[in-house]
Coordinates of C-alpha atoms and ligand atoms in Angstrom, one line a residue:
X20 CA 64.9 -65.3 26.1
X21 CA 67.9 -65.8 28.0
X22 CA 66.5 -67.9 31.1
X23 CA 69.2 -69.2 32.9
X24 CA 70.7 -66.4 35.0
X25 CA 68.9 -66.4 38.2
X26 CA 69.1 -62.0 37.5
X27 CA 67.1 -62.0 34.3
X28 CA 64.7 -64.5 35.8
X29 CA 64.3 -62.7 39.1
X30 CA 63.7 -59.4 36.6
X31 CA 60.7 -61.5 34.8
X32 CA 59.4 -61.9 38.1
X33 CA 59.0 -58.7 39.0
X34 CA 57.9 -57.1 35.6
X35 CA 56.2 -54.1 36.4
X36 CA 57.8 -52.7 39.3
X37 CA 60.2 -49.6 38.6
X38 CA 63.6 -50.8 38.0
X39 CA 65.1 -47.4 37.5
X40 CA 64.7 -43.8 37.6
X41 CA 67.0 -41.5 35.4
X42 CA 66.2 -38.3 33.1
X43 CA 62.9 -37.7 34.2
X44 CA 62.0 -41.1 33.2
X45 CA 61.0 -44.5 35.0
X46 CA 61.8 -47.5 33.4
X47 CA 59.9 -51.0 34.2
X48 CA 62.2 -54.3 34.8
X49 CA 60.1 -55.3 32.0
X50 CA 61.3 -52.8 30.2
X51 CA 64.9 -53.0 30.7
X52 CA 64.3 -56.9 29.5
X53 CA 63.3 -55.4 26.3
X54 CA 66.1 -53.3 25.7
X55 CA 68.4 -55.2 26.7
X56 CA 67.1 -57.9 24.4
X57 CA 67.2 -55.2 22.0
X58 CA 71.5 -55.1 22.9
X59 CA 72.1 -58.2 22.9
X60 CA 70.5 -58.7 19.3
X61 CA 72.4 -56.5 17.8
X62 CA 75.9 -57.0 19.4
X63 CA 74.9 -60.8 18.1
X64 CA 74.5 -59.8 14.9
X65 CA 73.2 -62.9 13.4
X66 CA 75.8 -65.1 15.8
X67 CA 74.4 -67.3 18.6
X68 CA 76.4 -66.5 21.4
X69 CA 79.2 -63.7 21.6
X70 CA 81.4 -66.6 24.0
X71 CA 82.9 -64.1 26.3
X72 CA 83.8 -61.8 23.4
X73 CA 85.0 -58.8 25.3
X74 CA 82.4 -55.1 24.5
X75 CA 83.5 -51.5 26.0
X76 CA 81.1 -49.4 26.8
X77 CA 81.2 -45.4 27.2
X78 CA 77.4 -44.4 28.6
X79 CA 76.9 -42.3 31.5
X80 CA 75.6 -43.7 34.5
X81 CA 71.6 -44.1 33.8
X82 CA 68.9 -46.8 32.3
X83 CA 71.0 -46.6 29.0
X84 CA 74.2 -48.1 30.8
X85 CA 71.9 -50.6 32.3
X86 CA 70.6 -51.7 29.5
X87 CA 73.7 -52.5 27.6
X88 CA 75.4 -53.7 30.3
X89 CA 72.2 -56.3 30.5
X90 CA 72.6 -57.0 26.8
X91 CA 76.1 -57.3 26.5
X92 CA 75.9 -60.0 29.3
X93 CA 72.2 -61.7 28.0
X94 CA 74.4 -61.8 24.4
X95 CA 77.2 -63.7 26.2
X96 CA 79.4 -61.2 26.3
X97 CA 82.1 -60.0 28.9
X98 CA 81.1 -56.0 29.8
X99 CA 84.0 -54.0 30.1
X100 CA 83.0 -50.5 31.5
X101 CA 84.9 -47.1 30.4
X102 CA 85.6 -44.6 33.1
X103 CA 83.7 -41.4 31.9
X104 CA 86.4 -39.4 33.0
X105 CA 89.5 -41.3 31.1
X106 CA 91.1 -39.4 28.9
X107 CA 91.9 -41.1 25.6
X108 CA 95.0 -42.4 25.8
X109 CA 94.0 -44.6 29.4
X110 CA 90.2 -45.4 26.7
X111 CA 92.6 -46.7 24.3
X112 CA 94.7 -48.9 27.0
X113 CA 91.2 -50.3 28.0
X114 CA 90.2 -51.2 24.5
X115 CA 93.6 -52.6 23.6
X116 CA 94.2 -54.4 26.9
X117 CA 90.8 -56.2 26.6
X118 CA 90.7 -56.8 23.7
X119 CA 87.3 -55.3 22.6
X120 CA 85.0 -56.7 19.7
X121 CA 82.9 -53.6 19.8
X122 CA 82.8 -50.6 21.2
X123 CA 79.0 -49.0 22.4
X124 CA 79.0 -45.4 23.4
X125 CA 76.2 -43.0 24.4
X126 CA 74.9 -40.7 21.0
X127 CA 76.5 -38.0 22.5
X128 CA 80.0 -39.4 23.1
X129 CA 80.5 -41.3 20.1
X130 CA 82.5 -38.6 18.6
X131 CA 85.2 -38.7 21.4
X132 CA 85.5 -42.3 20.7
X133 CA 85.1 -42.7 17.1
X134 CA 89.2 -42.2 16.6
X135 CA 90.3 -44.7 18.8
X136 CA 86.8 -47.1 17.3
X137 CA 88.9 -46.3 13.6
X138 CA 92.5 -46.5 14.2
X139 CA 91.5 -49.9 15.5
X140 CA 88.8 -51.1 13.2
X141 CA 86.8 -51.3 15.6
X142 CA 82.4 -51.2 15.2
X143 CA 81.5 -48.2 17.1
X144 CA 77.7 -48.2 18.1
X145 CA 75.0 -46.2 19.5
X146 CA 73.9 -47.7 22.7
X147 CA 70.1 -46.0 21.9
X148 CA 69.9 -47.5 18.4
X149 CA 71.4 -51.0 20.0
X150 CA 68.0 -50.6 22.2
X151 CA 65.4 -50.4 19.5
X152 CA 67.0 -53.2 17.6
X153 CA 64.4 -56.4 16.7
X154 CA 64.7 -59.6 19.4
X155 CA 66.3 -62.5 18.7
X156 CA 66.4 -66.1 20.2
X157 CA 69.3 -65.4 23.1
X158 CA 72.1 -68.2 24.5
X159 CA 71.6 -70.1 27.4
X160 CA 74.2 -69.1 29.7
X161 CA 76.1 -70.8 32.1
X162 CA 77.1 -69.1 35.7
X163 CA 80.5 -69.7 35.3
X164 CA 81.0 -67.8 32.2
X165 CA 82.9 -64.4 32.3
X166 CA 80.8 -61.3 32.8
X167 CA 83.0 -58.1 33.4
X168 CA 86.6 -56.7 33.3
X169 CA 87.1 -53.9 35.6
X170 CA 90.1 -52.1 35.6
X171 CA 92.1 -51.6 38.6
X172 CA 95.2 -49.7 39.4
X173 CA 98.2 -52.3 40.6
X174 CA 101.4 -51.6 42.3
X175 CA 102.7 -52.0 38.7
X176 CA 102.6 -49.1 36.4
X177 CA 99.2 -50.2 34.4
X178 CA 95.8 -51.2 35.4
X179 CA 95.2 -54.6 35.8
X180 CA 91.6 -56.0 34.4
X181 CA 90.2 -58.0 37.1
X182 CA 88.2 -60.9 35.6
X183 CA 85.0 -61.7 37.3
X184 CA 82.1 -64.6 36.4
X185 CA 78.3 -64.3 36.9
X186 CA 78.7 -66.5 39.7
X187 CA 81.2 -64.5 41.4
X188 CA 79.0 -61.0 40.5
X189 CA 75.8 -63.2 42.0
X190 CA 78.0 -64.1 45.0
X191 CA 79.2 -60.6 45.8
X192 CA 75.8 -58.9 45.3
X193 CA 73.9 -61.9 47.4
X194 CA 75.9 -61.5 50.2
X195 CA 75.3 -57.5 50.8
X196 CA 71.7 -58.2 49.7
X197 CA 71.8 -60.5 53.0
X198 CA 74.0 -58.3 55.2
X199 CA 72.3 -55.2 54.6
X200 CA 68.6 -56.4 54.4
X201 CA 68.0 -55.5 50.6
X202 CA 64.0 -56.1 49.8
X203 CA 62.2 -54.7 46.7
X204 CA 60.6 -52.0 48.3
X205 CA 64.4 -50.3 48.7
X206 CA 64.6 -47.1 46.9
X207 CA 68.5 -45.9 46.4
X208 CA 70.3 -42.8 45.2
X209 CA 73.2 -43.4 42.4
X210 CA 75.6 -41.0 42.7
X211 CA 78.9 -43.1 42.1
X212 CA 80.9 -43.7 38.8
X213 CA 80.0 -46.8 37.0
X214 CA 83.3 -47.9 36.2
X215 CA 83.6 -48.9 39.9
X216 CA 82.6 -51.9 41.7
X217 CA 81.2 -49.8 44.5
X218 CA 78.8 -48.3 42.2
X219 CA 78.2 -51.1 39.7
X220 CA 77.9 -54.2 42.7
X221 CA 76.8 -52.4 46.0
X222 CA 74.5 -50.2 44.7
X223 CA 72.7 -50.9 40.9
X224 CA 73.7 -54.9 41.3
X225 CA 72.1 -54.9 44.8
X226 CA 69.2 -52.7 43.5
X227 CA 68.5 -54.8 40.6
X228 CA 68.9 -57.9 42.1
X229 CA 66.1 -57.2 44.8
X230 CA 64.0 -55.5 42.4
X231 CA 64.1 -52.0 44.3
X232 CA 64.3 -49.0 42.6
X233 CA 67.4 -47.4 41.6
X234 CA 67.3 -43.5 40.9
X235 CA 69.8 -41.5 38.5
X236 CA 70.9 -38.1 38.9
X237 CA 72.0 -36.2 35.7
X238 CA 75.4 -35.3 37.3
X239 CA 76.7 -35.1 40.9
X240 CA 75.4 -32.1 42.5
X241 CA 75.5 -31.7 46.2
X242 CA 72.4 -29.6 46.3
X243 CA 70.3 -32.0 43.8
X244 CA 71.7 -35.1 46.3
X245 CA 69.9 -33.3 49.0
X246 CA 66.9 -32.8 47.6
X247 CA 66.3 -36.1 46.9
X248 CA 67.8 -37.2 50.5
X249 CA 65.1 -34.6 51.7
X250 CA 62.5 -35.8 49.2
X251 CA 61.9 -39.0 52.1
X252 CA 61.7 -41.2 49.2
X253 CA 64.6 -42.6 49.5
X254 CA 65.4 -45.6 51.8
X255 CA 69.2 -46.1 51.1
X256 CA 72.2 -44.4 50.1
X257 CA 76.1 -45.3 49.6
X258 CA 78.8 -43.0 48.9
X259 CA 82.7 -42.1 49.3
X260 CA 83.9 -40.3 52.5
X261 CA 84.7 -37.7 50.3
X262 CA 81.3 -37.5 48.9
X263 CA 79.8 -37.2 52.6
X264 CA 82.2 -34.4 53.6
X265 CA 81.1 -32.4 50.1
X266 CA 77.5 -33.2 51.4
X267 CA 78.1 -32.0 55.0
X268 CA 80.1 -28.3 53.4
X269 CA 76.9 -27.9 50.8
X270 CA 74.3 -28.6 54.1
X271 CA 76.4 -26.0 56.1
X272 CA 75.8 -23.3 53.5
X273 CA 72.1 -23.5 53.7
X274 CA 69.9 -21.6 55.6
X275 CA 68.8 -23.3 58.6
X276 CA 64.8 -24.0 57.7
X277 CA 66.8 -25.9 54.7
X278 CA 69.3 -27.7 57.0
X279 CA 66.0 -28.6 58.8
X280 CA 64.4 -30.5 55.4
X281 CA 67.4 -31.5 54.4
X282 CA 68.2 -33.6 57.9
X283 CA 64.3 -34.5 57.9
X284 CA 64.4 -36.8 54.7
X285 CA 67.7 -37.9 55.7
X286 CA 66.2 -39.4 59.2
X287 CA 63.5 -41.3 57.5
X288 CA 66.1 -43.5 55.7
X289 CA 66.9 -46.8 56.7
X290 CA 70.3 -47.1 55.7
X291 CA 73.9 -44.7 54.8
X292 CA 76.7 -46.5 53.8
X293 CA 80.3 -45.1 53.2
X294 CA 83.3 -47.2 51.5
X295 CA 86.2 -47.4 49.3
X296 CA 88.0 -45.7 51.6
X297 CA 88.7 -45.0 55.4
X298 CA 86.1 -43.2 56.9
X299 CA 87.3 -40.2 59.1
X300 CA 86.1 -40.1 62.5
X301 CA 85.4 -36.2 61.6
X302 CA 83.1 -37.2 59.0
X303 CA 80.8 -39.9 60.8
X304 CA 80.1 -38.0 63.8
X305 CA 79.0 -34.4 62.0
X306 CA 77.2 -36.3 59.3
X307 CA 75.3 -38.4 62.5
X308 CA 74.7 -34.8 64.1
X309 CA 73.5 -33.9 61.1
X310 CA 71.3 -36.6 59.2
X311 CA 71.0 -38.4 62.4
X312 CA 72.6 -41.4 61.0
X313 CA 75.5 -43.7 62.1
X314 CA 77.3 -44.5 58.7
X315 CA 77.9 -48.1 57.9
X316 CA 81.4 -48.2 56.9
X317 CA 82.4 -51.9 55.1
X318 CA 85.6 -52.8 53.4
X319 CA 86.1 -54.1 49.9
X320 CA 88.2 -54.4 46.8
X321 CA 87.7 -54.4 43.0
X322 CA 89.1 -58.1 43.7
X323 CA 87.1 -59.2 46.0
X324 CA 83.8 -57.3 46.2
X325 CA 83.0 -56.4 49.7
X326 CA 84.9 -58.5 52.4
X327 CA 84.1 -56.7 55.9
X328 CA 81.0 -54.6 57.3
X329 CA 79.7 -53.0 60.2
X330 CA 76.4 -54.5 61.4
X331 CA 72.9 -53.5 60.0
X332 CA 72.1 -53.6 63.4
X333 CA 73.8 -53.1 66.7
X334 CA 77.3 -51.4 67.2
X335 CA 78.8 -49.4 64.7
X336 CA 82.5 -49.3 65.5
X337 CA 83.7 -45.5 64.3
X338 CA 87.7 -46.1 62.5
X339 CA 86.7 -49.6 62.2
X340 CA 85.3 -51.9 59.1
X341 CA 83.6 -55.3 61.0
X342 CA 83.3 -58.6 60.8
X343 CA 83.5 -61.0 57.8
X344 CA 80.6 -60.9 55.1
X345 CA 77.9 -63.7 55.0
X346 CA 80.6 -66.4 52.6
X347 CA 83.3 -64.2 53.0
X348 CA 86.6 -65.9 55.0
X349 CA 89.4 -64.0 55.9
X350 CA 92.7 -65.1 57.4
X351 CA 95.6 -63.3 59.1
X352 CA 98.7 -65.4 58.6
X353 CA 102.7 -64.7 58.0
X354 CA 104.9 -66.0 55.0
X355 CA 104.9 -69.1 56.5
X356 CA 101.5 -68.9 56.7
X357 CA 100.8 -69.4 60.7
X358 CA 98.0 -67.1 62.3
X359 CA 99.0 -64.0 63.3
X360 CA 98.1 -62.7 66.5
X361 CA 95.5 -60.0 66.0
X362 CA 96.7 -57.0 67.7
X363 CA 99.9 -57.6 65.2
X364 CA 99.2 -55.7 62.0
X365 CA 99.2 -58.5 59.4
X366 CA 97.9 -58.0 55.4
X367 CA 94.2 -59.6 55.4
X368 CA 93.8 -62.1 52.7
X369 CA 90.7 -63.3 51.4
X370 CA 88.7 -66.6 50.2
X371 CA 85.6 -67.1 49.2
X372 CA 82.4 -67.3 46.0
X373 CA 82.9 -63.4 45.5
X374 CA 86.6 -63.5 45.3
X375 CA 87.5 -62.8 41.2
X376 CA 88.9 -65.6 39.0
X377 CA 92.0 -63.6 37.5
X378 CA 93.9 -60.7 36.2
X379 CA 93.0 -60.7 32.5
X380 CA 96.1 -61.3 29.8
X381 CA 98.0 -61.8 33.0
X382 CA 99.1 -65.1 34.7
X383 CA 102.0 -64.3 36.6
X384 CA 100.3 -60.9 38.1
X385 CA 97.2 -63.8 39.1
X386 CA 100.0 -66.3 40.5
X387 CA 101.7 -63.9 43.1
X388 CA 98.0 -62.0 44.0
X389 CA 97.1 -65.7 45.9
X390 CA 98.9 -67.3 48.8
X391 CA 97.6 -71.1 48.5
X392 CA 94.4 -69.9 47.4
X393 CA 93.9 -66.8 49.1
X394 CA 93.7 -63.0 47.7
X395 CA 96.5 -61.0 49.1
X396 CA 94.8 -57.7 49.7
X397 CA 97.6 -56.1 50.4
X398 CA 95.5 -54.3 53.1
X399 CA 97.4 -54.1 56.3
X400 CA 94.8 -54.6 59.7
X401 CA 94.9 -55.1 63.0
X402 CA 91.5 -56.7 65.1
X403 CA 90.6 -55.3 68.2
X404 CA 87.4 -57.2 70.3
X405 CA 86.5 -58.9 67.0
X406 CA 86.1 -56.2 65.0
X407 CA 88.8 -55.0 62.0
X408 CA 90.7 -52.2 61.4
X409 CA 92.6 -51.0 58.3
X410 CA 95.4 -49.3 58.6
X411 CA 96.5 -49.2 55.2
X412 CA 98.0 -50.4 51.9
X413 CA 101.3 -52.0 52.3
X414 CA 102.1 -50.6 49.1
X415 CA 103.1 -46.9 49.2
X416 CA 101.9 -46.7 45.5
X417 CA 99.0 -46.9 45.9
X418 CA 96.7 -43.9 46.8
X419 CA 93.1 -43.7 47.3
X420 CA 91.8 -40.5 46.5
X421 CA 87.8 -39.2 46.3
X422 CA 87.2 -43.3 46.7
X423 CA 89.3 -43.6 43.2
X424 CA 92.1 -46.2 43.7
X425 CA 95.1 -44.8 41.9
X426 CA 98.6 -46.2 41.4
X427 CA 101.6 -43.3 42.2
X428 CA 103.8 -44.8 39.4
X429 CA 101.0 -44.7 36.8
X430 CA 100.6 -40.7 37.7
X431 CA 104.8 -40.6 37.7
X432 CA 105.0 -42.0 34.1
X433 CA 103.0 -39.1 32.7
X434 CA 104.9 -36.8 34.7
X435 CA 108.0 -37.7 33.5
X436 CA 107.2 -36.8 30.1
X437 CA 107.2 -32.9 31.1
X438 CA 109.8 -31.2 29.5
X439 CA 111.1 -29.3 32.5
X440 CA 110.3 -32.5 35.0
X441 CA 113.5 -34.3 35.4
X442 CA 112.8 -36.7 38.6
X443 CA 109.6 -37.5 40.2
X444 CA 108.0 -39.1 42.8
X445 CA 104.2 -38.9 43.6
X446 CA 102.3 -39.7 47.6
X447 CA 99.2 -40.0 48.5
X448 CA 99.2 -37.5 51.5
X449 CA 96.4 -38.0 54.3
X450 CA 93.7 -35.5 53.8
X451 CA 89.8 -35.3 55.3
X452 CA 87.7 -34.4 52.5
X453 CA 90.1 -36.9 50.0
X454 CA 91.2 -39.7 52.1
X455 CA 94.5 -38.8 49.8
X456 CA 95.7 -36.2 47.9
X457 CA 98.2 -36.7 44.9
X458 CA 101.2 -34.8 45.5
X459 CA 104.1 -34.5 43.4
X460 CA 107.4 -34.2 44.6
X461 CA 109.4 -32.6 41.5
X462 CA 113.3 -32.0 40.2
X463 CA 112.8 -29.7 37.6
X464 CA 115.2 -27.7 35.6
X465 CA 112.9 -24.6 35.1
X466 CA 110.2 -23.0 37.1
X467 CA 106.9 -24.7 37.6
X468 CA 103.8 -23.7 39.7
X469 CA 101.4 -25.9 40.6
X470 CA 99.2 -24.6 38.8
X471 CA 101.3 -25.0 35.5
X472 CA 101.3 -28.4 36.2
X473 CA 97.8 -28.8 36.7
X474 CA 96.9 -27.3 33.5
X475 CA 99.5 -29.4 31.8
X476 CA 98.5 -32.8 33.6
X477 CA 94.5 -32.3 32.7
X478 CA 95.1 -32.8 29.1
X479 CA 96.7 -36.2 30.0
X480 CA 95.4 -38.0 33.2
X481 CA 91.7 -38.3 34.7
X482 CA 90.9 -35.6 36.9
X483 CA 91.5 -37.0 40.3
X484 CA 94.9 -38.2 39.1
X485 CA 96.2 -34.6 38.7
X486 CA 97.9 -33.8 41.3
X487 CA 96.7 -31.0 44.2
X488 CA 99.9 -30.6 45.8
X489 CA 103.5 -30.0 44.7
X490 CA 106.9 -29.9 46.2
X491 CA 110.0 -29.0 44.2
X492 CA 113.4 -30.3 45.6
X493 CA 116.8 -30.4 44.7
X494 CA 117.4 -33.9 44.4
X495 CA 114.6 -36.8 45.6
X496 CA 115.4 -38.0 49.5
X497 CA 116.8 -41.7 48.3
X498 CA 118.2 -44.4 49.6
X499 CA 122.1 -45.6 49.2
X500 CA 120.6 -48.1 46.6
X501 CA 119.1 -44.7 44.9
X502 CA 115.5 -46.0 45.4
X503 CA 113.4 -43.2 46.8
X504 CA 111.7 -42.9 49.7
X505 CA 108.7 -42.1 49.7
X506 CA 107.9 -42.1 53.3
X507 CA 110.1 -39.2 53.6
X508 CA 108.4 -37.3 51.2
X509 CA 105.6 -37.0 52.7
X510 CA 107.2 -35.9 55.5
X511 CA 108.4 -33.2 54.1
X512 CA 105.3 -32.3 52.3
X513 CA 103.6 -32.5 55.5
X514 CA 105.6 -30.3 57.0
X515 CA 105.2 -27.9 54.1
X516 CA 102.0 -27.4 54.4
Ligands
AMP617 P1 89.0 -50.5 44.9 O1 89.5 -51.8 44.4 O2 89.2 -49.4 44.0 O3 87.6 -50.6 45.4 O4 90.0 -50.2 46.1 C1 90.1 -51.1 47.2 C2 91.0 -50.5 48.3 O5 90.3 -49.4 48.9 C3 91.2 -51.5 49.3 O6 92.3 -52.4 49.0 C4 91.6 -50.6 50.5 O7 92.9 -50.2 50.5 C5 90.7 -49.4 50.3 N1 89.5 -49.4 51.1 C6 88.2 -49.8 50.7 N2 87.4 -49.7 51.7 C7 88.1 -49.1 52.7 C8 87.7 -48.7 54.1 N3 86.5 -48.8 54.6 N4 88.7 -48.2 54.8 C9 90.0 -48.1 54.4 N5 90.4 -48.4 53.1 C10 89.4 -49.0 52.3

C-alpha cells in the first residue's frame, strides 16, 4: 500500500465510515482503497511507479471518478480530468496538451473517446474493469510530486493546464477544512462538474479529507437537489450563483406545503456556500428568505484554490468575499510594487502553500503570471473595513458564465470559422442568473439568427460557451489602431436589450 500521503492514510483510518454516496450505492473509505488500488495496478502495468506520467480521465462525477482519480495518484500519476461537456476537438487539445499516457473513460463513454484514444495510439481503458484489477505493491510517494493538470481558460486563445502538487492539493483543501469547520460527521451534496477546482477541492477533496460523506446525484436536477436539501440529511452544500438562482425559480414553482419541506431540510444545515463567481445581492437575500440561510460567499481561482471567505461565524458581508484564508497572503501593490491604498481598486495577488507550481508546457505564460513570487490574479478589488471586494477581471476576455471561466477569444476563434461570419467580437454581459452571458457581436455577409448560430456553435464548443445573445453590426466599434473595443460593445448590447 501506498502509505505516505497523509490522504490515503487518513482514509485507512477511517475504514468503515461511508466515504461516498452515488447510484443508489454507498461506498466504504475502505472500499475506495481497494479500488483504487485496483487503478493504480493496472495503469502500473507491471512498472513501479508511473513518475508523474500524465492519465485523462472521462467518468462522470460519482465513486467511479473517485476511484480513479485515487488510483491514478496512489500509481504516481498526474490526474488530468476531462470536462464531460467538451466536445471532441477541446478532449483532443486536453490529451495532446498533456501529454496523456492513457486515457480511462466510463464503459459508457468509451465510444466517444475511442477516436481520439486511436488516432493517437493511445490505451483507452475502462475505469470499472481498472477497479477489479488484482493489487500490487504501490510507490511511496513524495508530497511534492505532481498530482493534477486542470485546465483553465487564459487571456490567450487556449487553456492553460495549471500544474498543481499533493502538497499544494493538501494545502488548499486543509485550509477550507479549517475555515469552514469540516469534521467527519459532514454530509455534502455534489452537484458541480468535476473538471473544476470548485468541485474537485472545496467539496469531494474537503469531504474526503475529513472522512464525511460525500453524496452523488445522477445529473443536476433542481427538483432531485431539493429533495435531498429537504431530506435534513445533509449538513453542507456549495454551489454557483447560477445554480442558487435555478434552485430559488424550481422552489417558486412548488406548491407551498412543498416550499415548506423544502425550506425545512434547508434550515437544519449548517453550512451554504456560493463561489466561482460574484454573488448577486438578489440571490443571497431570497435564497436567506427562503432556506433561511446567509450564503457564504469566498473567492478563489483554478491557480490558487480558495484565497478569500466570509466568516463561518459572525458577519456575512453581502457583495463582498472576506478576509484572507488560514496560509493564504494577499497583497495590494502597483508596478512598482508599493501598497496600494485600499479604497483604490488594485489587482490582488496572491502567495502562499495552495498557490500552483506552474502552467504546464509553458514557462513564459508561468514567468509573467508572478510578480516576485506572487500570483497575479488578475482580479481587480477594492477593501472596505477589512473586508474585500471584487470588482472584476482586468481582462475583458475573460467571462464567467454558470461559474464556468471562459476566455472570449477562445469562443471568437470558433466563430470565425462560420462561413457567413466575417468579424467578431464576443462579451461577457452582466446577467443575474449567469453572472455572464456570452454574446456575440457579428459582421456577417448573409443573414444569421441567433438561433442559427446556436445550432451551428453546439456542434463545436461546450454548452455554456455558445453564445445566448447576438448583435449584428456593420463594422465592429474599434479603435484608430483597429483594435476593438469591447467595452463599447456591450454598451450597445446593453442597450439592445
Ligand atoms: P476559476 O479559475 O475557473 O475558478 O475562476 C476564477 C475566477 O472566478 C476568479 O479569477 C474570479 O474572476 C472569479 N471568481 C471566483 N469567485 C468569485 C467571487 N466570489 N466573486 C467574483 N468573482 C469570483
Amino acid at each position: 500500500m501506498s502509505g505516505t500521503l497523509p490522504l490515503f492514510a487518513r482514509a485507512r483510518d477511517l475504514a468503515d465510515r461511508t466515504a461516498i454516496t452515488s447510484d443508489g450505492e454507498s461506498y466504504s473509505y475502505a472500499q475506495l482503497l481497494e479500488d483504487s488500488a485496483g487503478v493504480a495496478a493496472a495503469l502500473l502495468d507491471g512498472r513501479a511507479n508511473l513518475d508523474g506520467a500524465r492519465v485523462c480521465f472521462l467518468v462522470p462525477p460519482g465513486y467511479d471518478y473517485v476511484a480513479v482519480q485515487w488510483g491514478i495518484w496512489r500509481a504516481g500519476g498526474v490526474a488530468v480530468p476531462l470536462g464531460m461537456m467538451h466536445p471532441l476537438p477541446e478532449l483532443e487539445y486536453t490529451l495532446e496538451d498533456s501529454g496523456a499516457m492513457a486515457i480511462v473513460a466510463d464503459a459508457g463513454l468509451l465510444e466517444k473517446v475511442r477516436p481520439l484514444a486511436e488516432s493517437r495510439n493511445l490505451p483507452l481503458l475502462s475505469s470499472r474493469v481498472l477497479m477489479s484489477h488484482e493489487p500490487v505493491a504501490l510507490p511511496v510517494l513524495e508530497p511534492d510530486r505532481h498530482a493534477m493538470i486542470l485546465y483553465t481558460s487564459g487571456t490567450t486563445s487556449k487553456p492553460k493546464g495549471v500544474v498543481t502538487s499533493h502538497a499544494t492539493i493538501q494545502a488548499q483543501i486543509t485550509s477550507l477544512v479549517e475555515a469552514w469547520g469540516w469534521t467527519a460527521d459532514d454530509r455534502i451534496l455534489h452537484v458541480l462538474p468535476l473538471h473544476h477546482i470548485h468541485g474537485i477541492i472545496n467539496v469531494l477533496g474537503c469531504a474526503l479529507w475529513s472522512g464525511a460523506c460525500c453524496e452523488f446525484l445522477p445529473k443536476f436536477d433542481a427538483a432531485a437537489v431539493w429533495e435531498r436539501l429537504a431530506s435534513g440529511r445533509l449538513s453542507l452544500f456549495m454551489a454557483v450563483p447560477t445554480i442558487y438562482a435555478r434552485l430559488i425559480s424550481a422552489w417558486e414553482q412548488v406548491p407551498e406545503s412543498e416550499q415548506q419541506r423544502y425550506s425545512e431540510g434547508c434550515r437544519q444545515m449548517r453550512l451554504m456556500v456560493s463561489g466561482s463567481a460574484a454573488l448577486p445581492v438578489t440571490t443571497l437575500e431570497r435564497w436567506r428568505s427562503i432556506s433561511g440561510q446567509t450564503l457564504l460567499e469566498r473567492y478563489g481561482m483554478t491557480e490558487i484554490g480558495m484565497g478569500l471567505s466570509n466568516p463561518l461565524e459572525g458577519e456575512r458581508v453581502p457583495r463582498h468575499v472576506g478576509r484572507p484564508l488560514p496560509g493564504v497572503e494577499i497583497r495590494r501593490v502597483d508596478n512598482q510594487g508599493e501598497p496600494v491604498p485600499d479604497d483604490v481598486p488594485c489587482e490582488i495577488q496572491v502567495r502562499g502553500p495552495g498557490v500552483f507550481e506552474h502552467y504546464w508546457n509553458r514557462p513564459e505564460a508561468t514567468e509573467q503570471a508572478f510578480m516576485d513570487g506572487w500570483f497575479r490574479t488578475g482580479d481587480v478589488t477594492v477593501v472596505e473595513d477589512g473586508v474585500y471586494r471584487i470588482l472584476g477581471r482586468s481582462s475583458v476576455d475573460i467571462i464567467k458564465t454558470g461559474g464556468e471561466k471562459v476566455s472570449a477569444l477562445e469562443i471568437e476563434e470558433v466563430l470565425r470559422t462560420h462561413p457567413v461570419i466575417t468579424q467578431c467580437a464576443v462579451v461577457g454581459v452582466e446577467d443575474d442568473e449567469w453572472g455572464e452571458r456570452v454574446a456575440a457581436c457579428l459582421v456577417v455577409e448573409e443573414e444569421l439568427t441567433l438561433e442559427g448560430l446556436r445550432d451551428w456553435a453546439k456542434q463545436r464548443l461546450a454548452v455554456y460557451k455558445v453564445p445566448s445573445l447576438l448583435l449584428l453590426v456593420d463594422q465592429l466599434p474599434s479603435n484608430a489602431m483597429g483594435k476593438v473595443q469591447k467595452p463599447a460593445i456591450k454598451k450597445l448590447i446593453a442597450g439592445q436589450e
